[in-house]
């Protein structure tokens, strides 16, 4: 059985990573990436154990379950693009957003909780590779710090592209989770949209496109999880397997 983590004991301060996926029901790759994150975090892998001991992961793997059930591409049962309604979600028309947003605000207002990351997972129909969207801040240092996680992820995941990662404040994206929460949370929180291509990633030259598989999407998810180890400089805490004893002839 998994041992209880010290950071879940009563009164302990918690660093929280909040992950959401599948707000657009047609973007099925986001579910496989999220599955990779979840499977890794609950595994017996030594890195997963260190992450569980030091961070709290809150994951909402499907923000648009009715849209997924109906086979919609972008909208909910009510016909809403939920990723444009974060600013003022209705408990009746956008119940999943309303519930998740309330939970995030409650955590943000809790002095014992540091909400450090919000990552919303999507799939992209025209771009290749995995990449991120971040926010634009007037504070240059905050803007630079925001680039650290995607740069580390780029080192861990061969299919993740930092050159495709961009930071913007397009008006059309104002109602997205990344944009709204980026404006709501303080300067120790980082909000990203993680995008992954529907079809392929590029290794080497522009002609060497590799088709994505379910396993490759899940591998990206595992690499996202592992990147928190680098980000929080927890590498020294990972138990190394004992070296095999050399056989005597």
PDB file of C-alpha atoms in Angstrom:
ATOM      1  CA  UNK A   1       0.000   0.000   0.000  1.00  0.00           C
ATOM      2  CA  UNK A   2       1.061   3.580  -0.612  1.00  0.00           C
ATOM      3  CA  UNK A   3       2.317   5.264   2.548  1.00  0.00           C
ATOM      4  CA  UNK A   4       0.568   8.517   3.559  1.00  0.00           C
ATOM      5  CA  UNK A   5       2.535  11.605   2.570  1.00  0.00           C
ATOM      6  CA  UNK A   6       3.787  13.989   5.256  1.00  0.00           C
ATOM      7  CA  UNK A   7       2.300  16.952   3.399  1.00  0.00           C
ATOM      8  CA  UNK A   8      -1.209  15.550   3.930  1.00  0.00           C
ATOM      9  CA  UNK A   9      -0.951  15.517   7.728  1.00  0.00           C
ATOM     10  CA  UNK A  10      -3.285  17.948   9.538  1.00  0.00           C
ATOM     11  CA  UNK A  11      -1.954  21.509   9.565  1.00  0.00           C
ATOM     12  CA  UNK A  12       0.825  20.856   7.060  1.00  0.00           C
ATOM     13  CA  UNK A  13       1.468  23.508   4.423  1.00  0.00           C
ATOM     14  CA  UNK A  14       0.676  22.247   0.959  1.00  0.00           C
ATOM     15  CA  UNK A  15       2.125  23.099  -2.433  1.00  0.00           C
ATOM     16  CA  UNK A  16      -0.681  22.367  -4.900  1.00  0.00           C
ATOM     17  CA  UNK A  17      -0.477  21.569  -8.606  1.00  0.00           C
ATOM     18  CA  UNK A  18      -3.947  21.804 -10.177  1.00  0.00           C
ATOM     19  CA  UNK A  19      -4.454  20.024 -13.515  1.00  0.00           C
ATOM     20  CA  UNK A  20      -7.559  20.008 -15.707  1.00  0.00           C
ATOM     21  CA  UNK A  21      -8.238  18.338 -19.058  1.00  0.00           C
ATOM     22  CA  UNK A  22     -10.865  17.715 -21.730  1.00  0.00           C
ATOM     23  CA  UNK A  23     -12.735  21.000 -21.470  1.00  0.00           C
ATOM     24  CA  UNK A  24     -13.082  20.598 -25.255  1.00  0.00           C
ATOM     25  CA  UNK A  25     -14.599  17.133 -25.698  1.00  0.00           C
ATOM     26  CA  UNK A  26     -13.193  16.481 -29.171  1.00  0.00           C
ATOM     27  CA  UNK A  27      -9.601  16.930 -27.980  1.00  0.00           C
ATOM     28  CA  UNK A  28      -9.172  13.283 -26.989  1.00  0.00           C
ATOM     29  CA  UNK A  29      -5.330  13.359 -26.808  1.00  0.00           C
ATOM     30  CA  UNK A  30      -5.646  15.529 -23.685  1.00  0.00           C
ATOM     31  CA  UNK A  31      -7.238  12.586 -21.874  1.00  0.00           C
ATOM     32  CA  UNK A  32      -4.301  10.312 -22.704  1.00  0.00           C
ATOM     33  CA  UNK A  33      -1.791  12.940 -21.522  1.00  0.00           C
ATOM     34  CA  UNK A  34      -3.774  13.345 -18.294  1.00  0.00           C
ATOM     35  CA  UNK A  35      -3.940   9.553 -17.918  1.00  0.00           C
ATOM     36  CA  UNK A  36      -0.154   9.427 -18.183  1.00  0.00           C
ATOM     37  CA  UNK A  37       0.176  12.002 -15.399  1.00  0.00           C
ATOM     38  CA  UNK A  38      -2.256  10.146 -13.124  1.00  0.00           C
ATOM     39  CA  UNK A  39      -0.807   6.672 -13.754  1.00  0.00           C
ATOM     40  CA  UNK A  40       2.704   7.921 -13.024  1.00  0.00           C
ATOM     41  CA  UNK A  41       1.768   9.814  -9.860  1.00  0.00           C
ATOM     42  CA  UNK A  42       0.009   6.813  -8.253  1.00  0.00           C
ATOM     43  CA  UNK A  43       2.752   4.365  -9.281  1.00  0.00           C
ATOM     44  CA  UNK A  44       5.536   2.937  -7.130  1.00  0.00           C
ATOM     45  CA  UNK A  45       8.164   4.781  -9.167  1.00  0.00           C
ATOM     46  CA  UNK A  46      10.734   6.419  -6.818  1.00  0.00           C
ATOM     47  CA  UNK A  47      10.172   9.822  -8.469  1.00  0.00           C
ATOM     48  CA  UNK A  48       6.398   9.535  -7.996  1.00  0.00           C
ATOM     49  CA  UNK A  49       6.914   8.826  -4.292  1.00  0.00           C
ATOM     50  CA  UNK A  50       9.049  11.955  -3.862  1.00  0.00           C
ATOM     51  CA  UNK A  51       6.451  14.050  -5.719  1.00  0.00           C
ATOM     52  CA  UNK A  52       3.628  12.716  -3.528  1.00  0.00           C
ATOM     53  CA  UNK A  53       5.659  13.526  -0.411  1.00  0.00           C
ATOM     54  CA  UNK A  54       6.268  17.141  -1.416  1.00  0.00           C
ATOM     55  CA  UNK A  55       3.336  18.217  -3.594  1.00  0.00           C
ATOM     56  CA  UNK A  56      -0.430  17.826  -3.665  1.00  0.00           C
ATOM     57  CA  UNK A  57      -1.871  17.166  -7.121  1.00  0.00           C
ATOM     58  CA  UNK A  58      -5.516  18.064  -7.729  1.00  0.00           C
ATOM     59  CA  UNK A  59      -6.689  16.684 -11.070  1.00  0.00           C
ATOM     60  CA  UNK A  60     -10.020  17.176 -12.859  1.00  0.00           C
ATOM     61  CA  UNK A  61      -9.519  14.848 -15.850  1.00  0.00           C
ATOM     62  CA  UNK A  62     -12.749  15.734 -17.680  1.00  0.00           C
ATOM     63  CA  UNK A  63     -14.218  19.235 -17.386  1.00  0.00           C
ATOM     64  CA  UNK A  64     -16.847  18.602 -20.068  1.00  0.00           C
ATOM     65  CA  UNK A  65     -18.291  15.110 -19.413  1.00  0.00           C
ATOM     66  CA  UNK A  66     -21.656  15.799 -21.063  1.00  0.00           C
ATOM     67  CA  UNK A  67     -19.956  17.073 -24.221  1.00  0.00           C
ATOM     68  CA  UNK A  68     -17.742  13.969 -24.301  1.00  0.00           C
ATOM     69  CA  UNK A  69     -20.764  11.688 -23.815  1.00  0.00           C
ATOM     70  CA  UNK A  70     -22.626  13.381 -26.675  1.00  0.00           C
ATOM     71  CA  UNK A  71     -19.617  13.295 -29.012  1.00  0.00           C
ATOM     72  CA  UNK A  72     -19.470  17.080 -29.285  1.00  0.00           C
ATOM     73  CA  UNK A  73     -16.279  18.615 -30.613  1.00  0.00           C
ATOM     74  CA  UNK A  74     -16.075  21.819 -28.595  1.00  0.00           C
ATOM     75  CA  UNK A  75     -19.294  22.520 -26.701  1.00  0.00           C
ATOM     76  CA  UNK A  76     -21.180  21.259 -23.667  1.00  0.00           C
ATOM     77  CA  UNK A  77     -24.720  19.874 -23.607  1.00  0.00           C
ATOM     78  CA  UNK A  78     -25.964  23.467 -23.352  1.00  0.00           C
ATOM     79  CA  UNK A  79     -23.951  24.540 -26.394  1.00  0.00           C
ATOM     80  CA  UNK A  80     -21.292  26.498 -24.491  1.00  0.00           C
ATOM     81  CA  UNK A  81     -17.569  26.551 -25.167  1.00  0.00           C
ATOM     82  CA  UNK A  82     -16.750  26.144 -21.483  1.00  0.00           C
ATOM     83  CA  UNK A  83     -13.228  27.474 -21.977  1.00  0.00           C
ATOM     84  CA  UNK A  84     -14.648  30.951 -22.578  1.00  0.00           C
ATOM     85  CA  UNK A  85     -16.660  31.173 -19.352  1.00  0.00           C
ATOM     86  CA  UNK A  86     -14.117  31.065 -16.537  1.00  0.00           C
ATOM     87  CA  UNK A  87     -14.682  34.715 -15.609  1.00  0.00           C
ATOM     88  CA  UNK A  88     -18.271  34.160 -14.445  1.00  0.00           C
ATOM     89  CA  UNK A  89     -19.356  30.511 -14.697  1.00  0.00           C
ATOM     90  CA  UNK A  90     -22.986  29.751 -13.948  1.00  0.00           C
ATOM     91  CA  UNK A  91     -23.715  26.896 -11.512  1.00  0.00           C
ATOM     92  CA  UNK A  92     -26.596  25.944 -13.795  1.00  0.00           C
ATOM     93  CA  UNK A  93     -25.101  26.380 -17.283  1.00  0.00           C
ATOM     94  CA  UNK A  94     -21.420  25.617 -16.545  1.00  0.00           C
ATOM     95  CA  UNK A  95     -21.527  23.447 -13.379  1.00  0.00           C
ATOM     96  CA  UNK A  96     -18.103  21.791 -13.778  1.00  0.00           C
ATOM     97  CA  UNK A  97     -16.338  25.132 -14.284  1.00  0.00           C
ATOM     98  CA  UNK A  98     -18.247  26.678 -11.416  1.00  0.00           C
ATOM     99  CA  UNK A  99     -17.235  23.867  -9.056  1.00  0.00           C
ATOM    100  CA  UNK A 100     -13.575  23.782 -10.101  1.00  0.00           C
ATOM    101  CA  UNK A 101     -13.233  27.563  -9.993  1.00  0.00           C
ATOM    102  CA  UNK A 102     -14.767  27.665  -6.500  1.00  0.00           C
ATOM    103  CA  UNK A 103     -12.335  24.984  -5.326  1.00  0.00           C
ATOM    104  CA  UNK A 104      -9.375  26.919  -6.769  1.00  0.00           C
ATOM    105  CA  UNK A 105     -10.519  30.164  -5.114  1.00  0.00           C
ATOM    106  CA  UNK A 106     -11.026  28.379  -1.764  1.00  0.00           C
ATOM    107  CA  UNK A 107      -7.494  26.982  -1.978  1.00  0.00           C
ATOM    108  CA  UNK A 108      -6.097  30.356  -2.997  1.00  0.00           C
ATOM    109  CA  UNK A 109      -7.705  31.948   0.072  1.00  0.00           C
ATOM    110  CA  UNK A 110      -6.394  29.234   2.422  1.00  0.00           C
ATOM    111  CA  UNK A 111      -3.159  30.459   4.093  1.00  0.00           C
ATOM    112  CA  UNK A 112      -1.967  26.855   4.487  1.00  0.00           C
ATOM    113  CA  UNK A 113      -2.139  26.199   0.735  1.00  0.00           C
ATOM    114  CA  UNK A 114       0.205  27.523  -1.940  1.00  0.00           C
ATOM    115  CA  UNK A 115      -1.461  27.042  -5.321  1.00  0.00           C
ATOM    116  CA  UNK A 116       1.694  26.980  -7.422  1.00  0.00           C
ATOM    117  CA  UNK A 117       0.636  25.598 -10.807  1.00  0.00           C
ATOM    118  CA  UNK A 118      -2.494  25.449 -12.916  1.00  0.00           C
ATOM    119  CA  UNK A 119      -2.171  23.419 -16.127  1.00  0.00           C
ATOM    120  CA  UNK A 120      -5.087  22.946 -18.532  1.00  0.00           C
ATOM    121  CA  UNK A 121      -4.498  20.171 -21.087  1.00  0.00           C
ATOM    122  CA  UNK A 122      -5.737  20.537 -24.685  1.00  0.00           C
ATOM    123  CA  UNK A 123      -5.050  19.085 -28.135  1.00  0.00           C
ATOM    124  CA  UNK A 124      -4.189  21.128 -31.235  1.00  0.00           C
ATOM    125  CA  UNK A 125      -5.455  20.335 -34.712  1.00  0.00           C
ATOM    126  CA  UNK A 126      -2.837  22.189 -36.792  1.00  0.00           C
ATOM    127  CA  UNK A 127       0.411  22.419 -34.802  1.00  0.00           C
ATOM    128  CA  UNK A 128       2.889  19.599 -34.262  1.00  0.00           C
ATOM    129  CA  UNK A 129       4.526  18.515 -30.986  1.00  0.00           C
ATOM    130  CA  UNK A 130       3.554  19.364 -27.447  1.00  0.00           C
ATOM    131  CA  UNK A 131       3.884  23.027 -26.421  1.00  0.00           C
ATOM    132  CA  UNK A 132       2.490  25.511 -23.916  1.00  0.00           C
ATOM    133  CA  UNK A 133       0.717  28.836 -23.801  1.00  0.00           C
ATOM    134  CA  UNK A 134       1.565  31.133 -20.898  1.00  0.00           C
ATOM    135  CA  UNK A 135       0.613  34.641 -19.871  1.00  0.00           C
ATOM    136  CA  UNK A 136       2.188  38.063 -20.341  1.00  0.00           C
ATOM    137  CA  UNK A 137       3.086  40.018 -17.209  1.00  0.00           C
ATOM    138  CA  UNK A 138       4.426  43.534 -16.799  1.00  0.00           C
ATOM    139  CA  UNK A 139       6.864  42.222 -14.170  1.00  0.00           C
ATOM    140  CA  UNK A 140       9.867  41.046 -16.190  1.00  0.00           C
ATOM    141  CA  UNK A 141      11.131  38.702 -13.463  1.00  0.00           C
ATOM    142  CA  UNK A 142       7.745  36.987 -13.170  1.00  0.00           C
ATOM    143  CA  UNK A 143       7.622  36.641 -16.946  1.00  0.00           C
ATOM    144  CA  UNK A 144      11.071  35.008 -16.956  1.00  0.00           C
ATOM    145  CA  UNK A 145      10.205  32.658 -14.069  1.00  0.00           C
ATOM    146  CA  UNK A 146       7.145  31.515 -15.987  1.00  0.00           C
ATOM    147  CA  UNK A 147       9.420  30.196 -18.752  1.00  0.00           C
ATOM    148  CA  UNK A 148      11.320  27.866 -16.411  1.00  0.00           C
ATOM    149  CA  UNK A 149       8.834  24.978 -16.335  1.00  0.00           C
ATOM    150  CA  UNK A 150       8.377  24.669 -20.132  1.00  0.00           C
ATOM    151  CA  UNK A 151      12.152  24.889 -20.596  1.00  0.00           C
ATOM    152  CA  UNK A 152      12.666  22.032 -18.136  1.00  0.00           C
ATOM    153  CA  UNK A 153       9.885  20.021 -19.782  1.00  0.00           C
ATOM    154  CA  UNK A 154      11.615  20.520 -23.133  1.00  0.00           C
ATOM    155  CA  UNK A 155      14.700  18.791 -21.692  1.00  0.00           C
ATOM    156  CA  UNK A 156      12.650  15.838 -20.420  1.00  0.00           C
ATOM    157  CA  UNK A 157      10.290  15.261 -23.359  1.00  0.00           C
ATOM    158  CA  UNK A 158      11.622  14.792 -26.889  1.00  0.00           C
ATOM    159  CA  UNK A 159       8.217  15.679 -28.346  1.00  0.00           C
ATOM    160  CA  UNK A 160       7.825  18.955 -26.417  1.00  0.00           C
ATOM    161  CA  UNK A 161       8.763  22.117 -28.292  1.00  0.00           C
ATOM    162  CA  UNK A 162       9.854  25.247 -26.453  1.00  0.00           C
ATOM    163  CA  UNK A 163      10.092  27.146 -29.746  1.00  0.00           C
ATOM    164  CA  UNK A 164       6.337  26.595 -30.277  1.00  0.00           C
ATOM    165  CA  UNK A 165       5.585  27.690 -26.709  1.00  0.00           C
ATOM    166  CA  UNK A 166       4.224  31.223 -26.591  1.00  0.00           C
ATOM    167  CA  UNK A 167       3.082  33.793 -24.064  1.00  0.00           C
ATOM    168  CA  UNK A 168       0.129  35.956 -25.037  1.00  0.00           C
ATOM    169  CA  UNK A 169      -2.890  37.934 -23.930  1.00  0.00           C
ATOM    170  CA  UNK A 170      -5.199  37.607 -26.944  1.00  0.00           C
ATOM    171  CA  UNK A 171      -8.609  39.145 -26.250  1.00  0.00           C
ATOM    172  CA  UNK A 172     -10.323  36.048 -27.679  1.00  0.00           C
ATOM    173  CA  UNK A 173      -8.632  33.918 -24.987  1.00  0.00           C
ATOM    174  CA  UNK A 174      -9.703  36.128 -22.075  1.00  0.00           C
ATOM    175  CA  UNK A 175     -12.275  33.591 -20.795  1.00  0.00           C
ATOM    176  CA  UNK A 176      -9.874  30.631 -20.742  1.00  0.00           C
ATOM    177  CA  UNK A 177      -8.681  28.997 -17.550  1.00  0.00           C
ATOM    178  CA  UNK A 178      -5.071  29.998 -18.165  1.00  0.00           C
ATOM    179  CA  UNK A 179      -5.862  33.658 -18.810  1.00  0.00           C
ATOM    180  CA  UNK A 180      -8.466  34.127 -16.103  1.00  0.00           C
ATOM    181  CA  UNK A 181      -6.569  32.305 -13.343  1.00  0.00           C
ATOM    182  CA  UNK A 182      -3.313  33.953 -14.453  1.00  0.00           C
ATOM    183  CA  UNK A 183      -4.923  37.282 -13.636  1.00  0.00           C
ATOM    184  CA  UNK A 184      -6.561  36.090 -10.422  1.00  0.00           C
ATOM    185  CA  UNK A 185      -3.707  34.243  -8.692  1.00  0.00           C
ATOM    186  CA  UNK A 186      -0.644  35.960  -7.292  1.00  0.00           C
ATOM    187  CA  UNK A 187       2.877  36.079  -8.680  1.00  0.00           C
ATOM    188  CA  UNK A 188       3.924  32.759  -7.139  1.00  0.00           C
ATOM    189  CA  UNK A 189       1.377  30.881  -9.245  1.00  0.00           C
ATOM    190  CA  UNK A 190       1.955  29.816 -12.848  1.00  0.00           C
ATOM    191  CA  UNK A 191      -0.909  29.102 -15.225  1.00  0.00           C
ATOM    192  CA  UNK A 192      -0.421  27.299 -18.523  1.00  0.00           C
ATOM    193  CA  UNK A 193      -2.333  25.675 -21.328  1.00  0.00           C
ATOM    194  CA  UNK A 194      -0.545  22.469 -22.348  1.00  0.00           C
ATOM    195  CA  UNK A 195      -1.266  21.691 -25.998  1.00  0.00           C
ATOM    196  CA  UNK A 196      -0.389  18.469 -27.809  1.00  0.00           C
ATOM    197  CA  UNK A 197      -0.739  17.782 -31.525  1.00  0.00           C
ATOM    198  CA  UNK A 198      -3.567  15.594 -32.776  1.00  0.00           C
ATOM    199  CA  UNK A 199      -1.254  13.849 -35.203  1.00  0.00           C
ATOM    200  CA  UNK A 200       2.529  13.981 -34.843  1.00  0.00           C
ATOM    201  CA  UNK A 201       5.726  15.339 -33.371  1.00  0.00           C
ATOM    202  CA  UNK A 202       9.017  16.140 -35.046  1.00  0.00           C
ATOM    203  CA  UNK A 203      12.378  14.628 -34.214  1.00  0.00           C
ATOM    204  CA  UNK A 204      15.393  16.096 -35.953  1.00  0.00           C
ATOM    205  CA  UNK A 205      14.573  17.738 -39.263  1.00  0.00           C
ATOM    206  CA  UNK A 206      11.182  19.050 -40.411  1.00  0.00           C
ATOM    207  CA  UNK A 207      10.574  15.946 -42.553  1.00  0.00           C
ATOM    208  CA  UNK A 208      10.883  13.421 -39.731  1.00  0.00           C
ATOM    209  CA  UNK A 209       7.362  13.579 -38.284  1.00  0.00           C
ATOM    210  CA  UNK A 210       6.470  10.742 -35.908  1.00  0.00           C
ATOM    211  CA  UNK A 211       2.757   9.895 -35.575  1.00  0.00           C
ATOM    212  CA  UNK A 212       1.438  10.170 -32.032  1.00  0.00           C
ATOM    213  CA  UNK A 213       0.103   7.027 -30.365  1.00  0.00           C
ATOM    214  CA  UNK A 214      -1.885   6.667 -27.152  1.00  0.00           C
ATOM    215  CA  UNK A 215       1.314   5.504 -25.443  1.00  0.00           C
ATOM    216  CA  UNK A 216       3.256   8.545 -26.720  1.00  0.00           C
ATOM    217  CA  UNK A 217       0.590  10.869 -25.310  1.00  0.00           C
ATOM    218  CA  UNK A 218       0.760   9.083 -21.958  1.00  0.00           C
ATOM    219  CA  UNK A 219       4.557   9.305 -22.040  1.00  0.00           C
ATOM    220  CA  UNK A 220       4.251  13.097 -22.411  1.00  0.00           C
ATOM    221  CA  UNK A 221       2.029  13.054 -19.327  1.00  0.00           C
ATOM    222  CA  UNK A 222       4.647  11.082 -17.394  1.00  0.00           C
ATOM    223  CA  UNK A 223       7.305  13.575 -18.477  1.00  0.00           C
ATOM    224  CA  UNK A 224       5.152  16.499 -17.331  1.00  0.00           C
ATOM    225  CA  UNK A 225       4.917  14.881 -13.892  1.00  0.00           C
ATOM    226  CA  UNK A 226       8.659  14.135 -13.759  1.00  0.00           C
ATOM    227  CA  UNK A 227       9.478  17.762 -14.611  1.00  0.00           C
ATOM    228  CA  UNK A 228       8.165  18.869 -11.206  1.00  0.00           C
ATOM    229  CA  UNK A 229      11.061  16.919  -9.678  1.00  0.00           C
ATOM    230  CA  UNK A 230      13.503  19.164 -11.573  1.00  0.00           C
ATOM    231  CA  UNK A 231      11.497  22.315 -10.956  1.00  0.00           C
ATOM    232  CA  UNK A 232      11.475  21.841  -7.183  1.00  0.00           C
ATOM    233  CA  UNK A 233      15.067  20.482  -7.155  1.00  0.00           C
ATOM    234  CA  UNK A 234      14.019  17.243  -5.470  1.00  0.00           C
ATOM    235  CA  UNK A 235      16.331  14.992  -7.495  1.00  0.00           C
ATOM    236  CA  UNK A 236      18.610  14.242  -4.537  1.00  0.00           C
ATOM    237  CA  UNK A 237      15.678  12.681  -2.649  1.00  0.00           C
ATOM    238  CA  UNK A 238      14.962   9.981  -5.224  1.00  0.00           C
ATOM    239  CA  UNK A 239      15.990   6.542  -4.002  1.00  0.00           C
ATOM    240  CA  UNK A 240      18.418   5.029  -6.435  1.00  0.00           C
ATOM    241  CA  UNK A 241      18.127   1.279  -7.074  1.00  0.00           C
ATOM    242  CA  UNK A 242      21.016  -0.647  -5.571  1.00  0.00           C
ATOM    243  CA  UNK A 243      23.763  -1.413  -8.046  1.00  0.00           C
ATOM    244  CA  UNK A 244      23.822  -5.027  -9.109  1.00  0.00           C
ATOM    245  CA  UNK A 245      26.544  -7.039  -7.427  1.00  0.00           C
ATOM    246  CA  UNK A 246      29.111  -8.082 -10.055  1.00  0.00           C
ATOM    247  CA  UNK A 247      29.125 -11.806 -10.573  1.00  0.00           C
ATOM    248  CA  UNK A 248      32.302 -13.605  -9.639  1.00  0.00           C
ATOM    249  CA  UNK A 249      33.611 -16.019 -12.180  1.00  0.00           C
TER     250      UNK A 249
END
